[in-house]
PDB file of N, CA, C and O in Angstrom:
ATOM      1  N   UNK A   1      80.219  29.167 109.123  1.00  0.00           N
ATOM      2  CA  UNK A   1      79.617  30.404 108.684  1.00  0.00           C
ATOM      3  C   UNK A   1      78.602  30.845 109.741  1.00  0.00           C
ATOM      4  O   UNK A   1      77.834  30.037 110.265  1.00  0.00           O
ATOM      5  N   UNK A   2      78.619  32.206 110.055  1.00  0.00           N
ATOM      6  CA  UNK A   2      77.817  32.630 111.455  1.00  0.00           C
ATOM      7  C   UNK A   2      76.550  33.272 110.221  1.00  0.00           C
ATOM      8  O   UNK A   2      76.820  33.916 109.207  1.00  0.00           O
ATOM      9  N   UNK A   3      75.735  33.028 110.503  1.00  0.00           N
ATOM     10  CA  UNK A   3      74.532  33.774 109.783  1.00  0.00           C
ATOM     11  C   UNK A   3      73.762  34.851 110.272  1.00  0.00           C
ATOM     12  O   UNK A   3      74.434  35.472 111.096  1.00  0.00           O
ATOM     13  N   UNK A   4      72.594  35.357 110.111  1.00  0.00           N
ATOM     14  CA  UNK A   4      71.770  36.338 110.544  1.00  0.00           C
ATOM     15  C   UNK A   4      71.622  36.041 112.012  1.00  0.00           C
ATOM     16  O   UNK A   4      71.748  36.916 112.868  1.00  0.00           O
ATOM     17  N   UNK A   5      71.446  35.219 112.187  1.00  0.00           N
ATOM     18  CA  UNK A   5      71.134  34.793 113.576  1.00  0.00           C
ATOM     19  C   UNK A   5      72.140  34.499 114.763  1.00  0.00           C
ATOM     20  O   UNK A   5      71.953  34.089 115.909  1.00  0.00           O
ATOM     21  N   UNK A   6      73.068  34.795 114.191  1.00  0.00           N
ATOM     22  CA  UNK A   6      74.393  35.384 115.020  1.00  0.00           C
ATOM     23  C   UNK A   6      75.094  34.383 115.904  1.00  0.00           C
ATOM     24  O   UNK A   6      75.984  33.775 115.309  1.00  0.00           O
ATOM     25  N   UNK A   7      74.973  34.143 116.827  1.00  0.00           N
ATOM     26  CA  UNK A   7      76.552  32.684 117.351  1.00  0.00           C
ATOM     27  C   UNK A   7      75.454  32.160 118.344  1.00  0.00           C
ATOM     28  O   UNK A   7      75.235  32.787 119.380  1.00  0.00           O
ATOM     29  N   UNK A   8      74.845  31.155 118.073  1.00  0.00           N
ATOM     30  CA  UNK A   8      73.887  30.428 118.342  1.00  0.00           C
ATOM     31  C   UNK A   8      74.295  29.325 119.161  1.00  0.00           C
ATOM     32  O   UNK A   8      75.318  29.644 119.767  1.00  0.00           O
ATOM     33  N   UNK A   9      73.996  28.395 119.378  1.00  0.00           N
ATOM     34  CA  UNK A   9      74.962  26.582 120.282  1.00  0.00           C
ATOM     35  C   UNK A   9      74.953  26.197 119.040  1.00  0.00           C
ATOM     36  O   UNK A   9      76.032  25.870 118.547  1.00  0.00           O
ATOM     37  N   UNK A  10      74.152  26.160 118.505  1.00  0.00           N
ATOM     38  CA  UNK A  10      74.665  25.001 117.208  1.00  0.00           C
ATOM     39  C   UNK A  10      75.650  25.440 116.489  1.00  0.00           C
ATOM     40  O   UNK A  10      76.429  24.621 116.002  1.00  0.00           O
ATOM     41  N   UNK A  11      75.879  27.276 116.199  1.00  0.00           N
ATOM     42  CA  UNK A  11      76.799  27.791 115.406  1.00  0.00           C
ATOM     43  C   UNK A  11      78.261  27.196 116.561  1.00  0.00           C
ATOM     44  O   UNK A  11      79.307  26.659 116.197  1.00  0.00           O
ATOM     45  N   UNK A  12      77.843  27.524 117.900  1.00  0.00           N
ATOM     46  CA  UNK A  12      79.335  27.267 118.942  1.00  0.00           C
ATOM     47  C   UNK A  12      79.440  25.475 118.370  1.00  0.00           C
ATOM     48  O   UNK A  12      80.380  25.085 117.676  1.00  0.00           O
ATOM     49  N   UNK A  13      78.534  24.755 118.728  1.00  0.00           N
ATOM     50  CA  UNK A  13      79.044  23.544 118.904  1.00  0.00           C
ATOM     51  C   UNK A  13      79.752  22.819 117.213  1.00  0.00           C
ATOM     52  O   UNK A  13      80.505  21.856 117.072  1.00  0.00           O
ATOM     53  N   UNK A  14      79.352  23.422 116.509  1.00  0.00           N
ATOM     54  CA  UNK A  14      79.595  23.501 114.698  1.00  0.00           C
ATOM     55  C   UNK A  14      81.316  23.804 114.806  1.00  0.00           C
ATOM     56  O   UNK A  14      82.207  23.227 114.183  1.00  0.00           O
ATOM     57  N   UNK A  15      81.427  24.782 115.699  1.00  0.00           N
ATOM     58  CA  UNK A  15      82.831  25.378 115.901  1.00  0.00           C
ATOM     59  C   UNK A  15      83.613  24.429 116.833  1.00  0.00           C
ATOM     60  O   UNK A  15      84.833  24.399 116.670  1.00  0.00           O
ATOM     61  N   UNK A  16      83.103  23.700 117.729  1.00  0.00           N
ATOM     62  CA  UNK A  16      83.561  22.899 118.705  1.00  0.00           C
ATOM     63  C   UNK A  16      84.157  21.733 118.082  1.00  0.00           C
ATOM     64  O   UNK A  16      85.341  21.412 118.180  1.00  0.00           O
ATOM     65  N   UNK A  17      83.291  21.147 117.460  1.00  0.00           N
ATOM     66  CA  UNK A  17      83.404  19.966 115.774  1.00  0.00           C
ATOM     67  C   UNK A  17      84.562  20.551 114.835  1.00  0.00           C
ATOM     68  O   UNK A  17      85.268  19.794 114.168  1.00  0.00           O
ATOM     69  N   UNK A  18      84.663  21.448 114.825  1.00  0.00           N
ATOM     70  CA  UNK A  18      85.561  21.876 113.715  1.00  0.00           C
ATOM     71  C   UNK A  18      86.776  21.892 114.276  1.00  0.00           C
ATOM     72  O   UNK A  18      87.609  21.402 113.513  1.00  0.00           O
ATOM     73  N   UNK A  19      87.221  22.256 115.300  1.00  0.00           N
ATOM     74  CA  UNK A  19      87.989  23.132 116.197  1.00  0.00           C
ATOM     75  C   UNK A  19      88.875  21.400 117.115  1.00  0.00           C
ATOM     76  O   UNK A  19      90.048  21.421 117.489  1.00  0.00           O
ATOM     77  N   UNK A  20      88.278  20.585 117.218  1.00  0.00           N
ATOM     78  CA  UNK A  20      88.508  18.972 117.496  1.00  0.00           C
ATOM     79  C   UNK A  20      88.881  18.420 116.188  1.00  0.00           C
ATOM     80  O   UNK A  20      89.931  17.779 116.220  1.00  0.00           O
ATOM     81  N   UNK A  21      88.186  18.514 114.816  1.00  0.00           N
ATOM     82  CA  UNK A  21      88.782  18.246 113.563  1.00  0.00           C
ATOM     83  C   UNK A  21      90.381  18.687 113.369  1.00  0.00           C
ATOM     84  O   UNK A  21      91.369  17.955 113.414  1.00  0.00           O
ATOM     85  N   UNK A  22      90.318  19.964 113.164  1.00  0.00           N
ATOM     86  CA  UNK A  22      91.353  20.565 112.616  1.00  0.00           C
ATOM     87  C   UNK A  22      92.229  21.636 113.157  1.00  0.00           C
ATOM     88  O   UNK A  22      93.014  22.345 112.527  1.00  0.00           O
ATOM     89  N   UNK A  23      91.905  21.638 114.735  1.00  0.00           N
ATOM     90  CA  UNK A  23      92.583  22.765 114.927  1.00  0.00           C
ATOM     91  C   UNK A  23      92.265  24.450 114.284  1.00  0.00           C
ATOM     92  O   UNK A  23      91.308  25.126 114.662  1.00  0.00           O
ATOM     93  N   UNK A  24      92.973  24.767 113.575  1.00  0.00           N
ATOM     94  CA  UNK A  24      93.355  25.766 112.898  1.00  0.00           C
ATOM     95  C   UNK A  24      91.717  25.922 111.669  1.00  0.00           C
ATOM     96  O   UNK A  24      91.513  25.367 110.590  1.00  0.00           O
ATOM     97  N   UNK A  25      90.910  26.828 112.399  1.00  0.00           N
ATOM     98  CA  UNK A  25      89.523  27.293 111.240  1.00  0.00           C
ATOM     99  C   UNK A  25      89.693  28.267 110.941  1.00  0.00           C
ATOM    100  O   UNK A  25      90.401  29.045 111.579  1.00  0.00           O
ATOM    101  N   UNK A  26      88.993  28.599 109.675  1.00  0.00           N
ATOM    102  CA  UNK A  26      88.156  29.922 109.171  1.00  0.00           C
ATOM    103  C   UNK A  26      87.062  30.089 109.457  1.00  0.00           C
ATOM    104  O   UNK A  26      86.503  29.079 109.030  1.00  0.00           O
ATOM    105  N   UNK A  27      86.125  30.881 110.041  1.00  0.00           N
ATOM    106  CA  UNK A  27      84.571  31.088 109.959  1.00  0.00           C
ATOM    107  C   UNK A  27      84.362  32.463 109.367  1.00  0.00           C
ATOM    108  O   UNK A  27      85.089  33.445 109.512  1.00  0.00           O
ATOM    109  N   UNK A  28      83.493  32.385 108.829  1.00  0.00           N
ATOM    110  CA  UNK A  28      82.551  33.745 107.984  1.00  0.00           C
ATOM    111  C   UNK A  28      81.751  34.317 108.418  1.00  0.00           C
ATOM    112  O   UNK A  28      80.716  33.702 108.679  1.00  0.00           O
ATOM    113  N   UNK A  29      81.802  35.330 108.625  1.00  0.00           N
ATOM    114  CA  UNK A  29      80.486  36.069 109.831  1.00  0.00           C
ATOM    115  C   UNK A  29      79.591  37.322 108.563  1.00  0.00           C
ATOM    116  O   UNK A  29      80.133  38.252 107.967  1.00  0.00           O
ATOM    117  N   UNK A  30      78.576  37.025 108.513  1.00  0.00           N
ATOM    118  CA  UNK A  30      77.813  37.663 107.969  1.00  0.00           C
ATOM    119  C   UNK A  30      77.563  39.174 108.537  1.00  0.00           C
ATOM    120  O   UNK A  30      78.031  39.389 109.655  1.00  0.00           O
ATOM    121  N   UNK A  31      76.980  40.082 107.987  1.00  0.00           N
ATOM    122  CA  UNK A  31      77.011  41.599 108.590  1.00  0.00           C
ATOM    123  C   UNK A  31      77.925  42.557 108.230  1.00  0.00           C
ATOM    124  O   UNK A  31      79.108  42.378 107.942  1.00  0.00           O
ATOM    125  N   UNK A  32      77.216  43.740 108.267  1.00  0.00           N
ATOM    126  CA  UNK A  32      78.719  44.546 108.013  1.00  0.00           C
ATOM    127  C   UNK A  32      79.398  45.762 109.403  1.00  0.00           C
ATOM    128  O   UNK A  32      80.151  46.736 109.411  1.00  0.00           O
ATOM    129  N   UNK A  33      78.715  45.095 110.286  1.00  0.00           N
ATOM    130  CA  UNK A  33      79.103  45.746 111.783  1.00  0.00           C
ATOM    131  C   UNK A  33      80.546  45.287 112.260  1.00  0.00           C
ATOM    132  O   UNK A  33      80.638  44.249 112.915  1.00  0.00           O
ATOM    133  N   UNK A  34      81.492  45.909 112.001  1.00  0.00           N
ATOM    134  CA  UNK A  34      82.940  45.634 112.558  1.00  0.00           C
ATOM    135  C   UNK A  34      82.997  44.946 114.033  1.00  0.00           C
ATOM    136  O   UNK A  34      83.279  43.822 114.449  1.00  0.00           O
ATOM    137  N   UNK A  35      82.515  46.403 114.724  1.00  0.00           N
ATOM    138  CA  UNK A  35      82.159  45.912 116.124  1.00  0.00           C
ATOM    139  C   UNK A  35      81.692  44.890 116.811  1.00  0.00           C
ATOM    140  O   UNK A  35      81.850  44.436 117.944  1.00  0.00           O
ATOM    141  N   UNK A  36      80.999  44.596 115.744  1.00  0.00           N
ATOM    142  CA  UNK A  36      80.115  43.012 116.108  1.00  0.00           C
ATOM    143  C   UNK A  36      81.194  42.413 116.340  1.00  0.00           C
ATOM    144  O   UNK A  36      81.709  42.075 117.406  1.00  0.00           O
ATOM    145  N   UNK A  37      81.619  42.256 114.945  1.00  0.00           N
ATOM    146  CA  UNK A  37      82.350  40.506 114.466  1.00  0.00           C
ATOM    147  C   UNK A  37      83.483  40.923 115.327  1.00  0.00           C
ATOM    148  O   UNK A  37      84.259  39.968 115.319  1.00  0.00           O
ATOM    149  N   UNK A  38      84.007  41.950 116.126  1.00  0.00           N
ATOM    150  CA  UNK A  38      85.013  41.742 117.042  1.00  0.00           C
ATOM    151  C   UNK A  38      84.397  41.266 117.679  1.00  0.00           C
ATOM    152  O   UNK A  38      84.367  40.038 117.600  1.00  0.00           O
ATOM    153  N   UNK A  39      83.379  42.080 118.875  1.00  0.00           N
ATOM    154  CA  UNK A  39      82.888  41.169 119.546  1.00  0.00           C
ATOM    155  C   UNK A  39      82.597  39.472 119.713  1.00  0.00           C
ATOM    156  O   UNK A  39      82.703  38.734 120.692  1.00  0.00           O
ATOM    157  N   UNK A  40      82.192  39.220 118.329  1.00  0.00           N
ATOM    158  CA  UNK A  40      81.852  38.095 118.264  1.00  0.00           C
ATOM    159  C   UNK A  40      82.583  37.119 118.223  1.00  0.00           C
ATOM    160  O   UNK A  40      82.307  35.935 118.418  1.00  0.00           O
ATOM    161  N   UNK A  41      83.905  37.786 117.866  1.00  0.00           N
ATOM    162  CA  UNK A  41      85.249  36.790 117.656  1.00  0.00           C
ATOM    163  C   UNK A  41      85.734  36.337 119.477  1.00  0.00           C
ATOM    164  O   UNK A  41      85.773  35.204 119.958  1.00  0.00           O
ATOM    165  N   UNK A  42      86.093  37.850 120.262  1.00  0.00           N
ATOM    166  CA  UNK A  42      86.079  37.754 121.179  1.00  0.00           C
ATOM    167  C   UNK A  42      85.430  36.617 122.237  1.00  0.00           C
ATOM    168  O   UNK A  42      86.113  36.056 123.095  1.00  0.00           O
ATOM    169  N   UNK A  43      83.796  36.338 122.002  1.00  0.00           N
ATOM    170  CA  UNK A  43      83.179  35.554 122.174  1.00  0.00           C
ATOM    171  C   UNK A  43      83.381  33.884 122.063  1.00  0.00           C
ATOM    172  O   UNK A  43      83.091  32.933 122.789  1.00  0.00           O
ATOM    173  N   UNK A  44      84.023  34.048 120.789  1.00  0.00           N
ATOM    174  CA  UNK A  44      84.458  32.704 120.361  1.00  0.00           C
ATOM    175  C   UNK A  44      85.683  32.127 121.069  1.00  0.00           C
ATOM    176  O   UNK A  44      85.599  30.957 121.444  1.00  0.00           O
ATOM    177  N   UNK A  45      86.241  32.463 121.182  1.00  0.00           N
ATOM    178  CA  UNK A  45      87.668  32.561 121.837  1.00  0.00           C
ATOM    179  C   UNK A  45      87.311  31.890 123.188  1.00  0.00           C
ATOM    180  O   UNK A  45      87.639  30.741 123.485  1.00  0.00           O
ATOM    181  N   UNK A  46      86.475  32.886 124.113  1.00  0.00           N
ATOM    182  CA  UNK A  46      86.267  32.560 125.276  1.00  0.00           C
ATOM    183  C   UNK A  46      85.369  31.311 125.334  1.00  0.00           C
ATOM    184  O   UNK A  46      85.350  30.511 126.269  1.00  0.00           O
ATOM    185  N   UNK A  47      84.706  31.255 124.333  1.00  0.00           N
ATOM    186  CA  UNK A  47      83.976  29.803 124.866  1.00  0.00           C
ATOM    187  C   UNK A  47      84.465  28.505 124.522  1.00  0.00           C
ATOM    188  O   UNK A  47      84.046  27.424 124.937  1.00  0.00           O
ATOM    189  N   UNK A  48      85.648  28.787 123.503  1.00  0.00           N
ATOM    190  CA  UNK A  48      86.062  27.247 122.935  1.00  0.00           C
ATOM    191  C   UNK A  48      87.386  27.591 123.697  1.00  0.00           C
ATOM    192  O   UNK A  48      87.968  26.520 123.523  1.00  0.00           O
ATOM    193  N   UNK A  49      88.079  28.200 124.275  1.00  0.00           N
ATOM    194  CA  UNK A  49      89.253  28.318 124.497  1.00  0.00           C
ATOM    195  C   UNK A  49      90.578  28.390 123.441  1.00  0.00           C
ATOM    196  O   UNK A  49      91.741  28.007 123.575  1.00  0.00           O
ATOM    197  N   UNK A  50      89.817  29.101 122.260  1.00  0.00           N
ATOM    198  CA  UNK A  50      90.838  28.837 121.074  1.00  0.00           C
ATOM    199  C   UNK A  50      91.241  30.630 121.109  1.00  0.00           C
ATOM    200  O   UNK A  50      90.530  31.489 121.630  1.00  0.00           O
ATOM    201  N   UNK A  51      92.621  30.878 120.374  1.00  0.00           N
ATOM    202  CA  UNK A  51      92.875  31.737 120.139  1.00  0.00           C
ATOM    203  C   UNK A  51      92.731  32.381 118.900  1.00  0.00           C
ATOM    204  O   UNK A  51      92.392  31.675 117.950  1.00  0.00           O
ATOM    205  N   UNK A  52      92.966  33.880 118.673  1.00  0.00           N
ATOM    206  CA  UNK A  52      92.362  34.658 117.507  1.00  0.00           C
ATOM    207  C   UNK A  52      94.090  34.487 116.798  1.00  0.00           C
ATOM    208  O   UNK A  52      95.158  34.786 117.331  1.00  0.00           O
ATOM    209  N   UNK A  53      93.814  33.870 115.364  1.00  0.00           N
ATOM    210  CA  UNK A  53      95.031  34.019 114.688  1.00  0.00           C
ATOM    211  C   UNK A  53      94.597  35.325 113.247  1.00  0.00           C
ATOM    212  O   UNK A  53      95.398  35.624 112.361  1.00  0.00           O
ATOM    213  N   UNK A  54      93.997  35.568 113.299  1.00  0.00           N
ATOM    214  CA  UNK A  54      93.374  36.380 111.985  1.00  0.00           C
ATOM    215  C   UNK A  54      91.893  37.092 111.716  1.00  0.00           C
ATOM    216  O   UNK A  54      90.839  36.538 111.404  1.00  0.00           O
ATOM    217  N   UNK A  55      92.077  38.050 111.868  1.00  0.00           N
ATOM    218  CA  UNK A  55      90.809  38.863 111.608  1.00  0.00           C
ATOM    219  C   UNK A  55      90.877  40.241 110.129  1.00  0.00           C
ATOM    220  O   UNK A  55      91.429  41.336 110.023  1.00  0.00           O
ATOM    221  N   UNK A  56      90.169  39.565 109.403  1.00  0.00           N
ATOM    222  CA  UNK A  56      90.010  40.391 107.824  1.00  0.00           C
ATOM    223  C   UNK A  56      88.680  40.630 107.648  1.00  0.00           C
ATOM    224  O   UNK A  56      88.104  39.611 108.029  1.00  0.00           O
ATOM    225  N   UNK A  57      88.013  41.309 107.332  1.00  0.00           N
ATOM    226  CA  UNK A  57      86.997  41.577 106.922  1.00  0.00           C
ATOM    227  C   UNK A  57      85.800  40.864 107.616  1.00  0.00           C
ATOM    228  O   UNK A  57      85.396  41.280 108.702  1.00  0.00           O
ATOM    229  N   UNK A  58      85.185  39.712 106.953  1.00  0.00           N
ATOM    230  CA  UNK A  58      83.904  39.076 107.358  1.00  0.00           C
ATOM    231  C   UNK A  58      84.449  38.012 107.882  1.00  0.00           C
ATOM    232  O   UNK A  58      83.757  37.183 108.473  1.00  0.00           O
ATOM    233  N   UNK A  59      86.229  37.840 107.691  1.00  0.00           N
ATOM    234  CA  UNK A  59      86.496  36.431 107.983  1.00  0.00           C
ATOM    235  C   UNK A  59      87.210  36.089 109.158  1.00  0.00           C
ATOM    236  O   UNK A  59      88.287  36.666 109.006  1.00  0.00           O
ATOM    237  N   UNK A  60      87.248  35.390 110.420  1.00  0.00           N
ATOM    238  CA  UNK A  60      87.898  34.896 111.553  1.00  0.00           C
ATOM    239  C   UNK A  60      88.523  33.995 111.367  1.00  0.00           C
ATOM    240  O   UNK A  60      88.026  33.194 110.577  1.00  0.00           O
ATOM    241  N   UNK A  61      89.787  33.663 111.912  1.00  0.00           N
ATOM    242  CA  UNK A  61      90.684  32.507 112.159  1.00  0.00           C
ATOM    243  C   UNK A  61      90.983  32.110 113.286  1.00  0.00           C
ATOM    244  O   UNK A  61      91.501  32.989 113.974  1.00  0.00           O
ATOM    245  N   UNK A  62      90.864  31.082 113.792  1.00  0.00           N
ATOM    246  CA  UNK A  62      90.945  30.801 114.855  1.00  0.00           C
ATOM    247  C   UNK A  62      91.539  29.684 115.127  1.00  0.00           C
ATOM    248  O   UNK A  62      91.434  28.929 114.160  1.00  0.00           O
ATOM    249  N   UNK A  63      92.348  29.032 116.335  1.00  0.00           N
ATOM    250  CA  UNK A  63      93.049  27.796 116.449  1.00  0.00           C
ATOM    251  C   UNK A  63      92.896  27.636 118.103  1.00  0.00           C
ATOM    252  O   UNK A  63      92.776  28.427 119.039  1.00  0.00           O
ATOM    253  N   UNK A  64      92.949  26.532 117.992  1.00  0.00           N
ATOM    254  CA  UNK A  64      92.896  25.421 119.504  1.00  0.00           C
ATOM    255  C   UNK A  64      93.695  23.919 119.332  1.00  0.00           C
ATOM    256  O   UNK A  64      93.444  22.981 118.574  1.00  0.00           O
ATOM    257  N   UNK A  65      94.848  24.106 120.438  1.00  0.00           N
ATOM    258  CA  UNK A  65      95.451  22.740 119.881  1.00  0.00           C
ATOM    259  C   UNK A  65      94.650  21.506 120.229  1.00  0.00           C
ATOM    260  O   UNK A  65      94.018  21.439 121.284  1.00  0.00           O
ATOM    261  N   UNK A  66      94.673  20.718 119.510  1.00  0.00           N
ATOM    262  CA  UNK A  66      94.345  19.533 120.005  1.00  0.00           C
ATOM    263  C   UNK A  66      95.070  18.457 120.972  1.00  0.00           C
ATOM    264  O   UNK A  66      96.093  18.718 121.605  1.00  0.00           O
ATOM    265  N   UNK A  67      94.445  17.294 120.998  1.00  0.00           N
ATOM    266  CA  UNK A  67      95.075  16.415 122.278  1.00  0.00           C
ATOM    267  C   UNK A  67      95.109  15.346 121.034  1.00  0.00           C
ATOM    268  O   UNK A  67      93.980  15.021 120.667  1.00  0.00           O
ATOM    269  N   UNK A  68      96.302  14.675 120.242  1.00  0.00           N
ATOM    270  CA  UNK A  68      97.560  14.870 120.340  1.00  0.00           C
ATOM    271  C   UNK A  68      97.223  16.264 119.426  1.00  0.00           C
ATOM    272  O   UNK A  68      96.202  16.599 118.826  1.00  0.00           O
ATOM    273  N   UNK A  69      98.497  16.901 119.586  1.00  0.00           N
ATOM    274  CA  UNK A  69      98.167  17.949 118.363  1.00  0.00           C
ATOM    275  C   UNK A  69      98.542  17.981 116.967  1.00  0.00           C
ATOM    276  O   UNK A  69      99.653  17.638 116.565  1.00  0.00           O
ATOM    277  N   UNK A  70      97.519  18.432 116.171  1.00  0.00           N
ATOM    278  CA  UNK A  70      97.957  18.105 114.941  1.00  0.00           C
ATOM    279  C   UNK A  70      98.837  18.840 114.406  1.00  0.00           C
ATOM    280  O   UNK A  70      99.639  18.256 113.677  1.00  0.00           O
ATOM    281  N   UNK A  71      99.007  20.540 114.604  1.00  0.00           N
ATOM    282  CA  UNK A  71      99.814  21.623 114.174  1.00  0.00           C
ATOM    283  C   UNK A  71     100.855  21.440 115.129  1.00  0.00           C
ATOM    284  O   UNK A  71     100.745  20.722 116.123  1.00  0.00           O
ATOM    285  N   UNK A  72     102.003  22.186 114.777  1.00  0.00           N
ATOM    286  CA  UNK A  72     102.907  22.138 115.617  1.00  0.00           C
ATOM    287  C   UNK A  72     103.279  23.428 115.339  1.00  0.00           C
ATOM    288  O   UNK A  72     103.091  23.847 114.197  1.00  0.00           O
ATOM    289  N   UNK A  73     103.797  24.170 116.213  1.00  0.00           N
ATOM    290  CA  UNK A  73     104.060  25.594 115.497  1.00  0.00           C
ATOM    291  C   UNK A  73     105.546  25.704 116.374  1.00  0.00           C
ATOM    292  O   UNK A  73     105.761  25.575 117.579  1.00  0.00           O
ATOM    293  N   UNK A  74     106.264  25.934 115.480  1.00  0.00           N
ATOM    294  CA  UNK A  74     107.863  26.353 116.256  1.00  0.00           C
ATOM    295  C   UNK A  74     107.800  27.360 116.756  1.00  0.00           C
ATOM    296  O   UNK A  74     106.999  28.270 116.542  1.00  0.00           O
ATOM    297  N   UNK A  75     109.076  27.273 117.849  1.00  0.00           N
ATOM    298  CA  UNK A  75     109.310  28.547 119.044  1.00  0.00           C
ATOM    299  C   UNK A  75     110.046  29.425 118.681  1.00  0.00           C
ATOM    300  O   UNK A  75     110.291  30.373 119.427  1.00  0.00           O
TER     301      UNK A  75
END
């Protein structure tokens, strides 16, 4: 969950932890600035190297495979 205080290291490294867990997250971005939370998604992307699978409202999806990987997604 991104809070008032917007994508912080601890919010990135929270995502880094998650993103090594499970691959495939949801995060919640607080605000009601569209622009932002693109931006901010954008942001995310580039710093974990994960890609954007879903953008709805307040909510981001995001995935990064892991080393082995846990998802497998067919071709």
């Amino acid at each position: 969950m991104v809070g008032n205080n917007g994508l912080t290291d601890s919010v990135l490294q929270e995502i880094e932890n998650s993103l090594n867990a499970h691959e495939l997250i949801k995060i919640k971005v607080f605000g009601d600035d569209r622009e932002a939370r693109v931006a901010m998604l954008e942001e995310i992307c580039e710093k974990t190297g994960a890609v954007k699978v879903h953008h709805i409202g307040k909510q981001l999806v995001i995935y990064r495979q892991g080393e082995p990987a846990k998802i497998v997604i067919p071709k």
